[in-house]
C-alpha cells in the first residue's frame, strides 16, 4: 500500500516542565509528521500518546504515574472500540528513571530520553513488537536528524517561537537533577541556529526565545571557526529580516559575560526582560547550593545590567527550605528581593531529589517551615509584580500580538516584559508589533490601545 493511502495516525503530546520540553514536543511532532502522524487535540483520539515529562521536583515526577494510570484506562476504552493505542514516556523522568517506569507503570510501550528524539520513528516500530527503553546519550547530534516543521505548521504555532541553542548543564547545583537528566553542556553551531531562525522568520515568526538549561553558557562554533558567545549570537540573529524581538532563557548569574551585558545596551531587538534565577539571598545557602556566587555578586551584576539597559525588568526562581536554611537565611532572601524588585517570578519549596547531594544533607527543613516561608516570599513577590504592572499603566510599549484574546473581538499579545496585553482595537493582525498605550491593569493582563504617534515606546 502506498504511504499516502494510509489513514493518518494521530499523536497527542503532553508536556510538563520547562520551555525546553515545549520545544522538544514540537520537534517530536515534526519527526513524526513524515511517518504519517497528525497532531490530535485530545489524548482520547490519539493512536500514540507521548508524556513529555519533568523530573525537577517530586510532585512533577509523581504526576507522570497518575497520568499513566489514566492513560491505561483510556487505552482499555479505545481497545473496546477496536482501536490500538501506544503510550510513550519522554523527557526528564524517562531519562532519570528509564526501565523503572516500565516496572512501575504497566502499559508503557516506549521510554525515550531527550537525546534520542530523532530516533522516534525507528523506536516506535520496534515498540510495536517489544517494550523499548532508549536513554542513551548518543554520539550523533539529534538536531542534525530532526526535520523542520512545514511552513504551515510553523505559522499555526504563532509568531513567537522557541529555539533551543544549548542543552545540558555543568553547574551541578546541589539540589538539581538537570545535569543528570540532560547531560553535559553542549551548544549548537551558529550556522545551524541561523538556518533554523531564518526558516522560522520566513514562515512569519517575529520573536525568538533562545532556549538552554544554561543558555548564557552558550559557546557555539561560529561560521568563522571561532567559538561564539550568546551576545554575538544575538547580534547575528537580530540581522534576520522579520525578527523583531529576541529573548533568552534560562541564565545563570555566573555566565553573564561583558558581551552579553553589552548586547542589552546595543541591541534594540533584545527585550529588556531577563530571567536571572538567584534561588536564595543567603551566602551560606548559596554556597551550600554550589551556586558559585554571593548575594552581593548578584546585586552588583543586576546593577551592571541595569546600567546597560535602564528599562530592564527582572524575573527569578527561588527555593525555600533548602537543607540548613534558618530564619536568618530566609530573611536574607527577603532582603535581596526587596533590594532588587522583581517583575515576575517562580518560587518553590525545596524538594529532595534522589541522587543529588542536597538530598543527603543533614538538617532537612520540615515541610511546614518550607511552606510558611514560601507563603511569606510569594506574598512579597506578588506585591512586587502588582506594583510593576501598575507602573506600566499610562506607558507606551510595543506589543507583539500572538493570539486571539480572551473575549470575542479581543486580540492578545505580549509586552516587552512578557506581560499579556489585551485590546479591543480593530485591524490588528496576529504577528503585528504595535505601539500601545497601557490603559488598565487586570489580575493577569494589561489592557491597551494603539497609539498613532510613538513618542517614547519601550522596545
Ligand atoms: N537552569 C536554571 C533552572 C532550572 S530548573 C537555573 O540555573 O536557574 C528551574 C527551577 O526549578 C530552578 O531555578 C529552581 O528554582 C527550581 N528547582 C530546581 N530543583 C529544585 C528542587 N530540587 N526543589 C525545588 N526547586 C527546584
Ligand atoms: Fe540546575 Fe543549577 Fe544547572 Fe540550573 S544551573 S540547571 S539549577 S544545576
Ligand atoms: Fe523539568 Fe527537565 Fe525542564 S527536569 S524543568 S523538563 S530540563
Coordinates of C-alpha atoms and ligand atoms in Angstrom, one line a residue:
X1 CA 0.0 0.0 0.0
X2 CA 1.3 3.5 -0.8
X3 CA 2.2 5.7 2.1
X4 CA -0.4 8.3 1.3
X5 CA -3.2 5.7 1.1
X6 CA -2.9 5.0 4.8
X7 CA -5.3 6.6 7.3
X8 CA -3.3 9.3 9.1
X9 CA -2.4 8.2 12.6
X10 CA -2.8 10.7 15.4
X11 CA -0.3 11.7 18.1
X12 CA -1.0 13.6 21.3
X13 CA 2.0 15.0 23.2
X14 CA 1.5 16.4 26.7
X15 CA 4.5 18.4 28.0
X16 CA 5.3 19.2 31.6
X17 CA 8.2 21.3 33.0
X18 CA 10.2 23.9 31.2
X19 CA 10.1 25.6 27.8
X20 CA 12.7 23.2 26.5
X21 CA 10.1 20.4 26.8
X22 CA 7.6 22.6 24.8
X23 CA 10.2 23.0 22.1
X24 CA 11.1 19.3 22.2
X25 CA 7.4 18.4 21.8
X26 CA 7.2 20.4 18.6
X27 CA 10.3 18.7 17.3
X28 CA 8.9 15.3 18.2
X29 CA 5.7 16.2 16.2
X30 CA 7.9 17.3 13.3
X31 CA 9.9 14.0 13.3
X32 CA 6.6 12.0 13.3
X33 CA 4.9 14.0 10.6
X34 CA 6.7 12.3 7.7
X35 CA 5.6 9.0 9.3
X36 CA 2.0 10.0 8.7
X37 CA 1.2 11.3 12.2
X38 CA -1.0 14.3 12.6
X39 CA -1.5 16.0 15.9
X40 CA -4.6 15.2 17.9
X41 CA -6.4 17.8 20.2
X42 CA -7.2 15.2 22.8
X43 CA -5.4 12.1 24.2
X44 CA -8.7 10.1 23.6
X45 CA -8.3 10.5 19.9
X46 CA -4.7 9.5 19.6
X47 CA -3.1 6.3 18.4
X48 CA 0.1 7.4 20.1
X49 CA 0.2 9.3 23.4
X50 CA 3.6 10.8 24.5
X51 CA 4.0 12.1 28.0
X52 CA 6.9 14.6 27.9
X53 CA 7.9 14.6 31.5
X54 CA 9.7 16.8 34.1
X55 CA 11.8 15.5 37.0
X56 CA 12.7 18.7 38.7
X57 CA 10.6 18.3 41.8
X58 CA 9.0 15.2 43.3
X59 CA 5.5 16.5 42.6
X60 CA 6.2 16.9 38.9
X61 CA 7.8 13.5 38.6
X62 CA 5.0 11.7 40.5
X63 CA 2.3 13.4 38.3
X64 CA 3.5 11.2 35.5
X65 CA 2.5 8.0 37.3
X66 CA -1.0 9.2 38.0
X67 CA -1.3 10.4 34.4
X68 CA -0.1 6.9 33.2
X69 CA -2.8 5.3 35.3
X70 CA -5.4 7.5 33.4
X71 CA -3.8 6.6 30.1
X72 CA -4.2 2.9 30.9
X73 CA -8.0 3.3 31.4
X74 CA -8.2 5.3 28.2
X75 CA -6.3 2.7 26.3
X76 CA -8.8 0.0 27.5
X77 CA -11.7 2.1 26.4
X78 CA -10.2 2.6 22.9
X79 CA -9.4 -1.1 22.7
X80 CA -13.1 -1.9 23.3
X81 CA -13.8 0.1 20.2
X82 CA -11.1 -1.8 18.3
X83 CA -8.5 1.0 18.4
X84 CA -4.9 0.5 19.4
X85 CA -3.0 3.0 21.5
X86 CA 0.7 3.2 22.1
X87 CA 2.0 5.0 25.2
X88 CA 5.4 6.6 25.3
X89 CA 7.2 8.4 28.1
X90 CA 9.7 11.0 27.0
X91 CA 11.5 13.9 28.8
X92 CA 13.4 14.0 32.0
X93 CA 11.6 11.4 34.0
X94 CA 12.3 9.0 31.1
X95 CA 15.9 9.9 31.3
X96 CA 16.2 9.6 35.0
X97 CA 14.1 6.6 35.7
X98 CA 14.4 4.6 32.4
X99 CA 13.4 1.0 32.9
X100 CA 11.9 1.7 36.3
X101 CA 9.0 3.3 34.5
X102 CA 8.2 0.0 32.8
X103 CA 8.2 -1.7 36.1
X104 CA 6.1 0.8 38.0
X105 CA 3.6 1.6 35.3
X106 CA 2.3 -1.2 33.2
X107 CA 1.1 -0.4 29.7
X108 CA 4.0 1.8 28.7
X109 CA 5.4 0.8 25.3
X110 CA 8.3 3.1 24.9
X111 CA 10.6 5.1 27.2
X112 CA 12.7 7.6 25.3
X113 CA 15.2 10.1 26.7
X114 CA 15.6 13.7 25.4
X115 CA 18.7 13.0 23.4
X116 CA 17.0 10.3 21.2
X117 CA 14.0 12.0 19.8
X118 CA 15.4 11.8 16.3
X119 CA 15.2 8.0 16.6
X120 CA 11.5 8.1 17.4
X121 CA 10.3 6.5 14.1
X122 CA 12.6 3.6 14.5
X123 CA 11.9 3.2 18.2
X124 CA 8.2 3.2 17.6
X125 CA 8.4 0.5 15.1
X126 CA 10.4 -1.6 17.5
X127 CA 8.0 -0.8 20.3
X128 CA 5.1 -2.3 18.3
X129 CA 6.8 -5.7 18.8
X130 CA 8.5 -5.3 22.2
X131 CA 9.0 -2.9 25.1
X132 CA 11.7 -0.4 24.3
X133 CA 13.8 1.8 26.6
X134 CA 16.3 4.3 25.0
X135 CA 18.0 6.6 27.4
X136 CA 21.5 6.8 25.8
X137 CA 23.4 9.9 25.2
X138 CA 24.1 9.1 21.5
X139 CA 27.3 10.5 19.9
X140 CA 25.3 11.9 16.9
X141 CA 23.7 15.2 17.2
X142 CA 19.9 14.8 17.3
X143 CA 19.4 18.2 15.8
X144 CA 21.1 17.1 12.6
X145 CA 18.4 14.5 12.2
X146 CA 15.3 16.3 13.3
X147 CA 13.3 17.6 10.3
X148 CA 12.0 21.2 10.3
X149 CA 8.3 21.9 10.6
X150 CA 6.3 22.7 7.5
X151 CA 5.7 26.4 6.8
X152 CA 2.0 26.0 7.6
X153 CA 2.7 24.3 10.9
X154 CA 5.2 27.0 11.9
X155 CA 2.6 29.6 11.1
X156 CA 0.0 27.8 13.1
X157 CA 2.3 27.7 16.1
X158 CA 2.3 31.5 16.2
X159 CA 4.7 34.4 15.7
X160 CA 6.7 33.8 19.0
X161 CA 8.8 30.8 18.7
X162 CA 11.3 28.9 20.9
X163 CA 14.7 27.8 19.5
X164 CA 17.0 25.6 21.5
X165 CA 20.6 26.7 21.2
X166 CA 22.2 25.0 24.1
X167 CA 21.4 21.9 26.1
X168 CA 22.6 20.3 29.4
X169 CA 24.2 21.8 32.4
X170 CA 27.7 21.6 34.0
X171 CA 26.9 23.7 37.1
X172 CA 25.7 20.9 39.4
X173 CA 23.8 23.0 41.8
X174 CA 23.4 20.6 44.7
X175 CA 19.6 20.5 44.6
X176 CA 19.2 20.0 40.8
X177 CA 18.6 16.9 38.6
X178 CA 19.1 18.7 35.3
X179 CA 22.9 17.8 34.9
X180 CA 21.9 14.2 35.2
X181 CA 18.7 14.2 33.1
X182 CA 20.0 16.5 30.3
X183 CA 23.7 15.7 30.5
X184 CA 26.7 17.9 29.9
X185 CA 26.5 21.3 28.3
X186 CA 26.6 21.4 24.5
X187 CA 26.0 24.2 22.2
X188 CA 24.6 24.0 18.6
X189 CA 26.7 25.5 15.8
X190 CA 25.8 29.1 14.9
X191 CA 25.2 28.3 11.2
X192 CA 22.6 25.7 12.2
X193 CA 20.8 28.1 14.6
X194 CA 20.8 30.8 12.0
X195 CA 19.3 28.5 9.4
X196 CA 16.6 27.4 11.7
X197 CA 15.9 31.0 12.7
X198 CA 15.7 32.0 9.0
X199 CA 13.2 29.3 8.3
X200 CA 11.1 30.4 11.3
X201 CA 11.3 34.1 10.2
X202 CA 10.4 33.1 6.6
X203 CA 7.2 31.5 8.0
X204 CA 6.2 34.7 9.8
X205 CA 7.9 34.3 13.2
X206 CA 8.7 37.7 14.7
X207 CA 10.1 36.8 18.1
X208 CA 12.6 34.2 19.0
X209 CA 13.3 32.9 22.6
X210 CA 16.6 31.2 22.6
X211 CA 16.5 28.2 25.0
X212 CA 19.0 26.4 27.0
X213 CA 19.2 24.9 30.5
X214 CA 22.1 27.3 31.0
X215 CA 21.6 29.4 27.9
X216 CA 24.1 32.1 28.6
X217 CA 26.9 29.5 28.8
X218 CA 26.3 29.2 25.1
X219 CA 29.6 28.7 23.3
X220 CA 28.8 27.5 19.7
X221 CA 31.1 27.2 16.8
X222 CA 30.8 30.3 14.6
X223 CA 31.0 30.4 10.8
X224 CA 34.5 31.8 11.2
X225 CA 35.6 28.7 13.0
X226 CA 35.8 30.5 16.4
X227 CA 33.7 30.0 19.4
X228 CA 30.8 32.5 19.7
X229 CA 29.2 33.5 23.0
X230 CA 25.5 34.3 23.4
X231 CA 25.9 38.1 22.9
X232 CA 27.5 37.6 19.5
X233 CA 24.8 35.1 18.5
X234 CA 22.1 37.5 19.5
X235 CA 23.7 40.2 17.2
X236 CA 23.7 37.8 14.3
X237 CA 20.1 36.7 14.8
X238 CA 18.9 40.3 15.1
X239 CA 20.1 40.8 11.4
X240 CA 17.5 38.3 10.1
X241 CA 14.7 40.1 8.3
X242 CA 11.4 39.8 10.1
X243 CA 12.9 39.1 13.5
X244 CA 11.7 42.0 15.7
X245 CA 12.4 40.6 19.1
X246 CA 14.8 38.4 20.9
X247 CA 14.8 36.8 24.3
X248 CA 16.8 34.1 26.0
X249 CA 16.2 31.8 29.0
X250 CA 17.4 30.4 31.4
X251 CA 20.5 32.2 32.5
X252 CA 23.0 31.6 35.3
X253 CA 24.4 34.7 37.1
X254 CA 27.9 33.3 36.7
X255 CA 27.7 33.3 32.9
X256 CA 26.5 36.8 32.2
X257 CA 29.7 38.0 30.4
X258 CA 30.5 41.5 29.2
X259 CA 29.5 40.9 25.6
X260 CA 26.0 39.7 26.7
X261 CA 25.6 42.7 29.1
X262 CA 26.6 45.0 26.2
X263 CA 24.0 43.3 24.0
X264 CA 21.3 44.6 26.4
X265 CA 22.7 48.1 25.7
X266 CA 23.2 47.8 22.0
X267 CA 20.6 45.6 20.6
X268 CA 17.1 47.1 20.2
X269 CA 15.7 43.7 19.4
X270 CA 16.8 42.2 22.7
X271 CA 13.8 42.7 25.1
X272 CA 14.5 44.5 28.4
X273 CA 13.4 41.5 30.4
X274 CA 15.7 38.9 32.0
X275 CA 15.0 35.7 33.9
X276 CA 18.1 35.5 36.2
X277 CA 17.4 32.9 38.9
X278 CA 19.1 33.6 42.2
X279 CA 17.4 30.9 44.4
X280 CA 18.4 32.4 47.7
X281 CA 19.7 35.6 49.2
X282 CA 21.9 34.0 51.9
X283 CA 25.6 33.5 51.2
X284 CA 25.7 30.4 53.4
X285 CA 22.8 28.8 51.4
X286 CA 24.1 29.9 48.1
X287 CA 27.4 28.2 48.9
X288 CA 25.7 25.0 50.1
X289 CA 23.7 25.1 46.8
X290 CA 27.0 25.4 44.9
X291 CA 25.7 28.5 43.0
X292 CA 29.2 29.9 42.9
X293 CA 28.3 33.5 43.7
X294 CA 27.3 35.6 46.7
X295 CA 24.2 37.7 47.2
X296 CA 26.2 40.8 46.7
X297 CA 27.8 39.5 43.5
X298 CA 24.2 39.1 42.2
X299 CA 23.3 42.7 43.4
X300 CA 26.3 44.1 41.6
X301 CA 25.6 42.1 38.4
X302 CA 22.0 43.3 38.3
X303 CA 23.2 46.8 38.7
X304 CA 25.6 46.5 35.8
X305 CA 22.8 45.1 33.5
X306 CA 20.5 47.9 34.6
X307 CA 23.2 50.5 33.7
X308 CA 23.4 48.8 30.2
X309 CA 19.6 48.7 29.9
X310 CA 17.8 51.1 32.3
X311 CA 14.3 49.6 31.2
X312 CA 15.3 46.2 32.4
X313 CA 12.7 44.2 34.4
X314 CA 13.8 41.1 36.2
X315 CA 12.5 37.7 36.9
X316 CA 13.9 34.9 39.1
X317 CA 13.4 31.5 40.6
X318 CA 13.6 30.9 44.4
X319 CA 13.7 27.9 46.6
X320 CA 12.6 28.0 50.3
X321 CA 13.7 25.5 52.9
X322 CA 16.9 24.3 51.3
X323 CA 18.7 22.0 53.9
X324 CA 20.1 24.0 56.7
X325 CA 18.2 27.2 55.8
X326 CA 17.5 29.2 59.0
X327 CA 15.1 32.0 59.7
X328 CA 18.0 34.4 59.3
X329 CA 19.0 32.9 55.9
X330 CA 15.4 33.3 54.8
X331 CA 15.4 36.9 55.9
X332 CA 18.4 37.4 53.7
X333 CA 16.4 36.2 50.8
X334 CA 13.5 38.6 51.6
X335 CA 16.1 41.4 51.8
X336 CA 17.5 40.5 48.4
X337 CA 14.1 40.5 46.9
X338 CA 13.3 43.9 48.4
X339 CA 16.7 45.3 47.1
X340 CA 16.2 44.0 43.6
X341 CA 12.5 44.4 42.9
X342 CA 11.1 41.7 40.6
X343 CA 8.5 42.0 37.8
X344 CA 7.5 38.3 37.9
X345 CA 9.0 35.1 39.5
X346 CA 8.7 31.4 40.2
X347 CA 9.2 30.1 43.7
X348 CA 9.2 26.6 45.1
X349 CA 9.6 24.6 48.3
X350 CA 12.8 22.6 48.2
X351 CA 12.2 19.1 47.0
X352 CA 14.8 16.4 47.8
X353 CA 15.7 14.7 44.6
X354 CA 17.3 11.2 44.5
X355 CA 20.9 11.2 43.5
X356 CA 21.5 14.9 44.2
X357 CA 24.0 16.0 47.0
X358 CA 21.4 18.2 48.8
X359 CA 19.1 15.2 49.3
X360 CA 21.8 13.6 51.5
X361 CA 22.4 16.8 53.6
X362 CA 21.6 16.9 57.3
X363 CA 19.2 19.4 58.6
X364 CA 16.4 18.9 56.1
X365 CA 13.8 21.6 56.8
X366 CA 10.3 20.5 57.9
X367 CA 7.5 20.8 55.3
X368 CA 5.5 23.3 57.4
X369 CA 8.6 25.6 57.7
X370 CA 9.2 25.4 53.9
X371 CA 5.5 26.3 53.3
X372 CA 5.4 29.1 55.8
X373 CA 8.5 30.7 54.2
X374 CA 7.1 30.1 50.7
X375 CA 3.9 31.9 51.5
X376 CA 5.7 34.9 53.0
X377 CA 8.0 35.1 50.0
X378 CA 5.2 34.7 47.5
X379 CA 3.2 37.5 49.2
X380 CA 6.2 39.9 48.8
X381 CA 6.8 38.8 45.2
X382 CA 3.1 39.1 44.3
X383 CA 3.2 42.6 45.7
X384 CA 6.2 43.5 43.6
X385 CA 4.5 42.0 40.5
X386 CA 1.4 44.1 41.0
X387 CA 3.5 47.2 41.7
X388 CA 5.4 46.7 38.4
X389 CA 2.2 46.1 36.5
X390 CA 0.6 49.2 37.9
X391 CA 3.7 51.2 37.0
X392 CA 3.1 50.2 33.3
X393 CA -0.3 51.9 33.2
X394 CA 0.0 55.1 31.1
X395 CA 3.2 54.0 29.4
X396 CA 3.6 53.3 25.7
X397 CA 5.1 50.0 24.8
X398 CA 5.4 47.8 21.8
X399 CA 3.2 44.7 21.9
X400 CA 3.6 41.6 19.7
X401 CA 0.1 40.2 19.1
X402 CA 0.3 36.5 19.0
X403 CA -3.2 35.1 19.7
X404 CA -6.9 35.7 19.9
X405 CA -8.0 37.5 23.0
X406 CA -9.9 36.2 26.0
X407 CA -13.2 37.6 24.8
X408 CA -14.7 37.8 21.3
X409 CA -13.3 40.8 19.4
X410 CA -10.1 40.9 21.5
X411 CA -6.6 40.2 20.4
X412 CA -3.9 39.4 22.9
X413 CA -0.1 39.8 22.8
X414 CA 2.9 40.3 25.0
X415 CA 4.6 43.4 26.2
X416 CA 8.4 43.6 26.2
X417 CA 8.2 42.4 29.8
X418 CA 6.2 39.3 28.8
X419 CA 3.0 40.6 30.4
X420 CA -0.1 39.6 28.5
X421 CA -1.8 42.6 26.9
X422 CA -5.4 42.5 25.6
X423 CA -7.0 45.0 23.3
X424 CA -10.3 45.5 21.5
X425 CA -8.8 47.7 18.8
X426 CA -9.7 46.6 15.3
X427 CA -7.4 45.9 12.5
X428 CA -4.6 44.3 14.5
X429 CA -3.4 41.0 12.9
X430 CA -1.6 38.2 14.7
X431 CA 2.1 38.8 14.2
X432 CA 1.8 42.6 14.3
X433 CA 4.1 44.6 16.6
X434 CA 2.0 47.7 17.7
X435 CA 2.9 50.6 19.9
X436 CA 0.2 50.5 22.6
X437 CA -0.7 52.8 25.4
X438 CA -1.4 50.7 28.5
X439 CA -4.8 51.8 29.9
X440 CA -5.5 49.3 32.6
X441 CA -4.2 46.5 34.7
X442 CA -6.2 43.4 35.5
X443 CA -5.2 40.4 37.6
X444 CA -3.3 38.7 34.9
X445 CA -3.3 41.0 31.9
X446 CA -2.8 44.6 31.0
X447 CA -5.2 46.4 28.7
X448 CA -4.1 48.8 25.9
X449 CA -5.0 50.9 22.9
X450 CA -2.8 51.6 19.9
X451 CA -1.2 55.0 19.7
X452 CA -0.7 56.7 16.3
X453 CA 2.4 58.6 17.1
X454 CA 5.0 56.9 19.1
X455 CA 6.8 59.4 21.4
X456 CA 8.8 57.1 23.6
X457 CA 7.8 53.5 23.0
X458 CA 9.7 50.9 25.0
X459 CA 11.4 48.3 22.9
Ligands
LIG1 N1 18.8 26.3 34.8 C1 18.0 27.1 35.5 C2 16.8 26.4 36.2 C3 16.5 25.0 36.0 S1 15.2 24.3 37.0 C4 18.9 27.8 36.6 O1 20.0 27.6 36.7 O2 18.3 28.6 37.3 C5 14.1 25.6 37.3 C6 14.0 26.0 38.7 O3 13.4 24.9 39.5 C7 15.3 26.3 39.4 O4 15.7 27.6 39.1 C8 14.9 26.1 40.8 O5 14.4 27.3 41.4 C9 13.9 25.1 40.8 N2 14.3 23.8 41.3 C10 15.3 23.0 40.8 N3 15.5 21.9 41.5 C11 14.7 22.0 42.6 C12 14.4 21.2 43.8 N4 15.1 20.1 44.0 N5 13.5 21.7 44.6 C13 12.8 22.8 44.4 N6 13.0 23.6 43.4 C14 13.9 23.2 42.5
LIG2 FE1 20.1 23.0 37.7 FE2 21.9 24.7 38.6 FE3 22.1 23.8 36.1 FE4 20.2 25.5 36.7 S1 22.4 25.9 36.8 S2 20.0 23.6 35.5 S3 19.7 25.0 38.7 S4 22.3 22.6 38.0
LIG3 FE1 12.0 19.6 34.1 FE2 13.8 18.5 32.6 FE3 13.0 21.0 32.1 S1 13.6 18.2 34.7 S2 12.5 21.7 34.2 S3 11.7 19.2 31.9 S4 15.0 20.2 31.9

